[in-house]
């Protein structure tokens, strides 16, 4: 919750039109900047 910033009230932006294919929202859960860290954590 903390790492993804899910306590910020931004969900109204995606509630009406969704978020797939939109680059204007900069949603934390769409970021891939931690891919290497997560792969290492699961042994990949």
JSON list of N, CA and C in Angstrom, two decimals:
[
{"chain": "A", "resi": 1, "resn": "UNK", "atom": "N", "xyz": [0.84, -1.19, 0.00]},
{"chain": "A", "resi": 1, "resn": "UNK", "atom": "CA", "xyz": [0.00, 0.00, 0.00]},
{"chain": "A", "resi": 1, "resn": "UNK", "atom": "C", "xyz": [0.88, 1.25, 0.00]},
{"chain": "A", "resi": 2, "resn": "UNK", "atom": "N", "xyz": [1.89, 1.27, 0.86]},
{"chain": "A", "resi": 2, "resn": "UNK", "atom": "CA", "xyz": [2.77, 2.43, 0.94]},
{"chain": "A", "resi": 2, "resn": "UNK", "atom": "C", "xyz": [3.57, 2.60, -0.35]},
{"chain": "A", "resi": 3, "resn": "UNK", "atom": "N", "xyz": [4.21, 1.52, -0.81]},
{"chain": "A", "resi": 3, "resn": "UNK", "atom": "CA", "xyz": [5.07, 1.61, -1.99]},
{"chain": "A", "resi": 3, "resn": "UNK", "atom": "C", "xyz": [4.31, 2.02, -3.25]},
{"chain": "A", "resi": 4, "resn": "UNK", "atom": "N", "xyz": [3.07, 1.65, -3.34]},
{"chain": "A", "resi": 4, "resn": "UNK", "atom": "CA", "xyz": [2.28, 1.99, -4.53]},
{"chain": "A", "resi": 4, "resn": "UNK", "atom": "C", "xyz": [1.48, 3.27, -4.36]},
{"chain": "A", "resi": 5, "resn": "UNK", "atom": "N", "xyz": [1.51, 3.87, -3.18]},
{"chain": "A", "resi": 5, "resn": "UNK", "atom": "CA", "xyz": [0.80, 5.12, -2.95]},
{"chain": "A", "resi": 5, "resn": "UNK", "atom": "C", "xyz": [-0.71, 4.96, -3.04]},
{"chain": "A", "resi": 6, "resn": "UNK", "atom": "N", "xyz": [-1.23, 3.85, -2.54]},
{"chain": "A", "resi": 6, "resn": "UNK", "atom": "CA", "xyz": [-2.66, 3.56, -2.70]},
{"chain": "A", "resi": 6, "resn": "UNK", "atom": "C", "xyz": [-3.57, 4.30, -1.74]},
{"chain": "A", "resi": 7, "resn": "UNK", "atom": "N", "xyz": [-3.01, 5.07, -0.84]},
{"chain": "A", "resi": 7, "resn": "UNK", "atom": "CA", "xyz": [-3.85, 5.86, 0.07]},
{"chain": "A", "resi": 7, "resn": "UNK", "atom": "C", "xyz": [-4.19, 7.24, -0.51]},
{"chain": "A", "resi": 8, "resn": "UNK", "atom": "N", "xyz": [-3.61, 7.57, -1.64]},
{"chain": "A", "resi": 8, "resn": "UNK", "atom": "CA", "xyz": [-3.94, 8.85, -2.29]},
{"chain": "A", "resi": 8, "resn": "UNK", "atom": "C", "xyz": [-5.27, 8.70, -3.01]},
{"chain": "A", "resi": 9, "resn": "UNK", "atom": "N", "xyz": [-6.15, 9.67, -2.90]},
{"chain": "A", "resi": 9, "resn": "UNK", "atom": "CA", "xyz": [-7.48, 9.57, -3.54]},
{"chain": "A", "resi": 9, "resn": "UNK", "atom": "C", "xyz": [-7.45, 9.86, -5.04]},
{"chain": "A", "resi": 10, "resn": "UNK", "atom": "N", "xyz": [-6.87, 8.94, -5.81]},
{"chain": "A", "resi": 10, "resn": "UNK", "atom": "CA", "xyz": [-6.75, 9.16, -7.26]},
{"chain": "A", "resi": 10, "resn": "UNK", "atom": "C", "xyz": [-7.68, 8.24, -8.05]},
{"chain": "A", "resi": 11, "resn": "UNK", "atom": "N", "xyz": [-8.45, 7.44, -7.35]},
{"chain": "A", "resi": 11, "resn": "UNK", "atom": "CA", "xyz": [-9.22, 6.42, -8.04]},
{"chain": "A", "resi": 11, "resn": "UNK", "atom": "C", "xyz": [-10.39, 6.96, -8.85]},
{"chain": "A", "resi": 12, "resn": "UNK", "atom": "N", "xyz": [-10.79, 8.18, -8.58]},
{"chain": "A", "resi": 12, "resn": "UNK", "atom": "CA", "xyz": [-11.87, 8.80, -9.36]},
{"chain": "A", "resi": 12, "resn": "UNK", "atom": "C", "xyz": [-11.46, 8.92, -10.83]},
{"chain": "A", "resi": 13, "resn": "UNK", "atom": "N", "xyz": [-10.17, 9.15, -11.08]},
{"chain": "A", "resi": 13, "resn": "UNK", "atom": "CA", "xyz": [-9.66, 9.29, -12.44]},
{"chain": "A", "resi": 13, "resn": "UNK", "atom": "C", "xyz": [-9.84, 8.02, -13.26]},
{"chain": "A", "resi": 14, "resn": "UNK", "atom": "N", "xyz": [-9.74, 6.87, -12.63]},
{"chain": "A", "resi": 14, "resn": "UNK", "atom": "CA", "xyz": [-9.85, 5.62, -13.37]},
{"chain": "A", "resi": 14, "resn": "UNK", "atom": "C", "xyz": [-11.23, 4.99, -13.28]},
{"chain": "A", "resi": 15, "resn": "UNK", "atom": "N", "xyz": [-12.07, 5.51, -12.40]},
{"chain": "A", "resi": 15, "resn": "UNK", "atom": "CA", "xyz": [-13.40, 4.93, -12.20]},
{"chain": "A", "resi": 15, "resn": "UNK", "atom": "C", "xyz": [-14.31, 5.14, -13.41]},
{"chain": "A", "resi": 16, "resn": "UNK", "atom": "N", "xyz": [-14.21, 6.26, -14.07]},
{"chain": "A", "resi": 16, "resn": "UNK", "atom": "CA", "xyz": [-15.13, 6.57, -15.17]},
{"chain": "A", "resi": 16, "resn": "UNK", "atom": "C", "xyz": [-14.69, 5.97, -16.50]},
{"chain": "A", "resi": 17, "resn": "UNK", "atom": "N", "xyz": [-13.42, 6.09, -16.84]},
{"chain": "A", "resi": 17, "resn": "UNK", "atom": "CA", "xyz": [-12.96, 5.67, -18.17]},
{"chain": "A", "resi": 17, "resn": "UNK", "atom": "C", "xyz": [-11.89, 4.59, -18.14]},
{"chain": "A", "resi": 18, "resn": "UNK", "atom": "N", "xyz": [-11.59, 4.09, -16.97]},
{"chain": "A", "resi": 18, "resn": "UNK", "atom": "CA", "xyz": [-10.57, 3.06, -16.86]},
{"chain": "A", "resi": 18, "resn": "UNK", "atom": "C", "xyz": [-9.17, 3.62, -17.00]},
{"chain": "A", "resi": 19, "resn": "UNK", "atom": "N", "xyz": [-8.19, 2.74, -17.05]},
{"chain": "A", "resi": 19, "resn": "UNK", "atom": "CA", "xyz": [-6.81, 3.20, -17.17]},
{"chain": "A", "resi": 19, "resn": "UNK", "atom": "C", "xyz": [-6.01, 2.48, -18.23]},
{"chain": "A", "resi": 20, "resn": "UNK", "atom": "N", "xyz": [-6.56, 1.47, -18.86]},
{"chain": "A", "resi": 20, "resn": "UNK", "atom": "CA", "xyz": [-5.81, 0.73, -19.87]},
{"chain": "A", "resi": 20, "resn": "UNK", "atom": "C", "xyz": [-5.51, 1.61, -21.07]},
{"chain": "A", "resi": 21, "resn": "UNK", "atom": "N", "xyz": [-4.23, 1.67, -21.43]},
{"chain": "A", "resi": 21, "resn": "UNK", "atom": "CA", "xyz": [-3.82, 2.44, -22.60]},
{"chain": "A", "resi": 21, "resn": "UNK", "atom": "C", "xyz": [-3.68, 3.93, -22.37]},
{"chain": "A", "resi": 22, "resn": "UNK", "atom": "N", "xyz": [-3.86, 4.39, -21.15]},
{"chain": "A", "resi": 22, "resn": "UNK", "atom": "CA", "xyz": [-3.74, 5.82, -20.86]},
{"chain": "A", "resi": 22, "resn": "UNK", "atom": "C", "xyz": [-2.37, 6.11, -20.27]},
{"chain": "A", "resi": 23, "resn": "UNK", "atom": "N", "xyz": [-1.67, 7.06, -20.86]},
{"chain": "A", "resi": 23, "resn": "UNK", "atom": "CA", "xyz": [-0.36, 7.46, -20.37]},
{"chain": "A", "resi": 23, "resn": "UNK", "atom": "C", "xyz": [-0.41, 8.72, -19.52]},
{"chain": "A", "resi": 24, "resn": "UNK", "atom": "N", "xyz": [-1.55, 9.38, -19.46]},
{"chain": "A", "resi": 24, "resn": "UNK", "atom": "CA", "xyz": [-1.65, 10.66, -18.78]},
{"chain": "A", "resi": 24, "resn": "UNK", "atom": "C", "xyz": [-1.84, 10.55, -17.27]},
{"chain": "A", "resi": 25, "resn": "UNK", "atom": "N", "xyz": [-2.07, 9.37, -16.73]},
{"chain": "A", "resi": 25, "resn": "UNK", "atom": "CA", "xyz": [-2.38, 9.24, -15.31]},
{"chain": "A", "resi": 25, "resn": "UNK", "atom": "C", "xyz": [-1.17, 8.98, -14.43]},
{"chain": "A", "resi": 26, "resn": "UNK", "atom": "N", "xyz": [-0.11, 8.39, -14.96]},
{"chain": "A", "resi": 26, "resn": "UNK", "atom": "CA", "xyz": [1.09, 8.06, -14.19]},
{"chain": "A", "resi": 26, "resn": "UNK", "atom": "C", "xyz": [0.74, 7.29, -12.91]},
{"chain": "A", "resi": 27, "resn": "UNK", "atom": "N", "xyz": [0.08, 6.17, -13.08]},
{"chain": "A", "resi": 27, "resn": "UNK", "atom": "CA", "xyz": [-0.37, 5.35, -11.95]},
{"chain": "A", "resi": 27, "resn": "UNK", "atom": "C", "xyz": [0.78, 4.53, -11.38]},
{"chain": "A", "resi": 28, "resn": "UNK", "atom": "N", "xyz": [0.92, 4.54, -10.08]},
{"chain": "A", "resi": 28, "resn": "UNK", "atom": "CA", "xyz": [2.04, 3.86, -9.43]},
{"chain": "A", "resi": 28, "resn": "UNK", "atom": "C", "xyz": [2.05, 2.36, -9.70]},
{"chain": "A", "resi": 29, "resn": "UNK", "atom": "N", "xyz": [0.90, 1.74, -9.78]},
{"chain": "A", "resi": 29, "resn": "UNK", "atom": "CA", "xyz": [0.85, 0.28, -9.98]},
{"chain": "A", "resi": 29, "resn": "UNK", "atom": "C", "xyz": [1.11, -0.11, -11.43]},
{"chain": "A", "resi": 30, "resn": "UNK", "atom": "N", "xyz": [1.26, 0.85, -12.32]},
{"chain": "A", "resi": 30, "resn": "UNK", "atom": "CA", "xyz": [1.59, 0.59, -13.71]},
{"chain": "A", "resi": 30, "resn": "UNK", "atom": "C", "xyz": [3.09, 0.72, -13.98]},
{"chain": "A", "resi": 31, "resn": "UNK", "atom": "N", "xyz": [3.85, 1.18, -13.01]},
{"chain": "A", "resi": 31, "resn": "UNK", "atom": "CA", "xyz": [5.28, 1.41, -13.18]},
{"chain": "A", "resi": 31, "resn": "UNK", "atom": "C", "xyz": [6.03, 0.08, -13.18]},
{"chain": "A", "resi": 32, "resn": "UNK", "atom": "N", "xyz": [7.12, 0.02, -13.93]},
{"chain": "A", "resi": 32, "resn": "UNK", "atom": "CA", "xyz": [7.93, -1.19, -13.99]},
{"chain": "A", "resi": 32, "resn": "UNK", "atom": "C", "xyz": [9.35, -0.94, -13.49]},
{"chain": "A", "resi": 33, "resn": "UNK", "atom": "N", "xyz": [9.54, 0.10, -12.70]},
{"chain": "A", "resi": 33, "resn": "UNK", "atom": "CA", "xyz": [10.87, 0.46, -12.23]},
{"chain": "A", "resi": 33, "resn": "UNK", "atom": "C", "xyz": [11.43, -0.49, -11.18]},
{"chain": "A", "resi": 34, "resn": "UNK", "atom": "N", "xyz": [10.63, -1.41, -10.66]},
{"chain": "A", "resi": 34, "resn": "UNK", "atom": "CA", "xyz": [11.10, -2.35, -9.64]},
{"chain": "A", "resi": 34, "resn": "UNK", "atom": "C", "xyz": [11.14, -3.79, -10.15]},
{"chain": "A", "resi": 35, "resn": "UNK", "atom": "N", "xyz": [11.14, -3.96, -11.44]},
{"chain": "A", "resi": 35, "resn": "UNK", "atom": "CA", "xyz": [11.11, -5.30, -12.03]},
{"chain": "A", "resi": 35, "resn": "UNK", "atom": "C", "xyz": [12.29, -6.14, -11.57]},
{"chain": "A", "resi": 36, "resn": "UNK", "atom": "N", "xyz": [13.50, -5.60, -11.67]},
{"chain": "A", "resi": 36, "resn": "UNK", "atom": "CA", "xyz": [14.68, -6.37, -11.29]},
{"chain": "A", "resi": 36, "resn": "UNK", "atom": "C", "xyz": [14.67, -6.75, -9.81]},
{"chain": "A", "resi": 37, "resn": "UNK", "atom": "N", "xyz": [14.25, -5.83, -8.97]},
{"chain": "A", "resi": 37, "resn": "UNK", "atom": "CA", "xyz": [14.17, -6.09, -7.53]},
{"chain": "A", "resi": 37, "resn": "UNK", "atom": "C", "xyz": [13.16, -7.20, -7.23]},
{"chain": "A", "resi": 38, "resn": "UNK", "atom": "N", "xyz": [12.02, -7.16, -7.87]},
{"chain": "A", "resi": 38, "resn": "UNK", "atom": "CA", "xyz": [10.99, -8.18, -7.64]},
{"chain": "A", "resi": 38, "resn": "UNK", "atom": "C", "xyz": [11.39, -9.54, -8.21]},
{"chain": "A", "resi": 39, "resn": "UNK", "atom": "N", "xyz": [12.05, -9.55, -9.36]},
{"chain": "A", "resi": 39, "resn": "UNK", "atom": "CA", "xyz": [12.52, -10.82, -9.93]},
{"chain": "A", "resi": 39, "resn": "UNK", "atom": "C", "xyz": [13.55, -11.47, -9.01]},
{"chain": "A", "resi": 40, "resn": "UNK", "atom": "N", "xyz": [14.45, -10.67, -8.46]},
{"chain": "A", "resi": 40, "resn": "UNK", "atom": "CA", "xyz": [15.46, -11.20, -7.55]},
{"chain": "A", "resi": 40, "resn": "UNK", "atom": "C", "xyz": [14.80, -11.76, -6.29]},
{"chain": "A", "resi": 41, "resn": "UNK", "atom": "N", "xyz": [13.75, -11.11, -5.82]},
{"chain": "A", "resi": 41, "resn": "UNK", "atom": "CA", "xyz": [13.07, -11.55, -4.61]},
{"chain": "A", "resi": 41, "resn": "UNK", "atom": "C", "xyz": [12.42, -12.92, -4.77]},
{"chain": "A", "resi": 42, "resn": "UNK", "atom": "N", "xyz": [12.01, -13.25, -5.99]},
{"chain": "A", "resi": 42, "resn": "UNK", "atom": "CA", "xyz": [11.37, -14.55, -6.23]},
{"chain": "A", "resi": 42, "resn": "UNK", "atom": "C", "xyz": [12.31, -15.54, -6.91]},
{"chain": "A", "resi": 43, "resn": "UNK", "atom": "N", "xyz": [13.58, -15.16, -7.05]},
{"chain": "A", "resi": 43, "resn": "UNK", "atom": "CA", "xyz": [14.57, -16.07, -7.58]},
{"chain": "A", "resi": 43, "resn": "UNK", "atom": "C", "xyz": [14.59, -16.23, -9.08]},
{"chain": "A", "resi": 44, "resn": "UNK", "atom": "N", "xyz": [14.20, -15.21, -9.80]},
{"chain": "A", "resi": 44, "resn": "UNK", "atom": "CA", "xyz": [14.25, -15.27, -11.27]},
{"chain": "A", "resi": 44, "resn": "UNK", "atom": "C", "xyz": [15.46, -14.55, -11.81]}
]
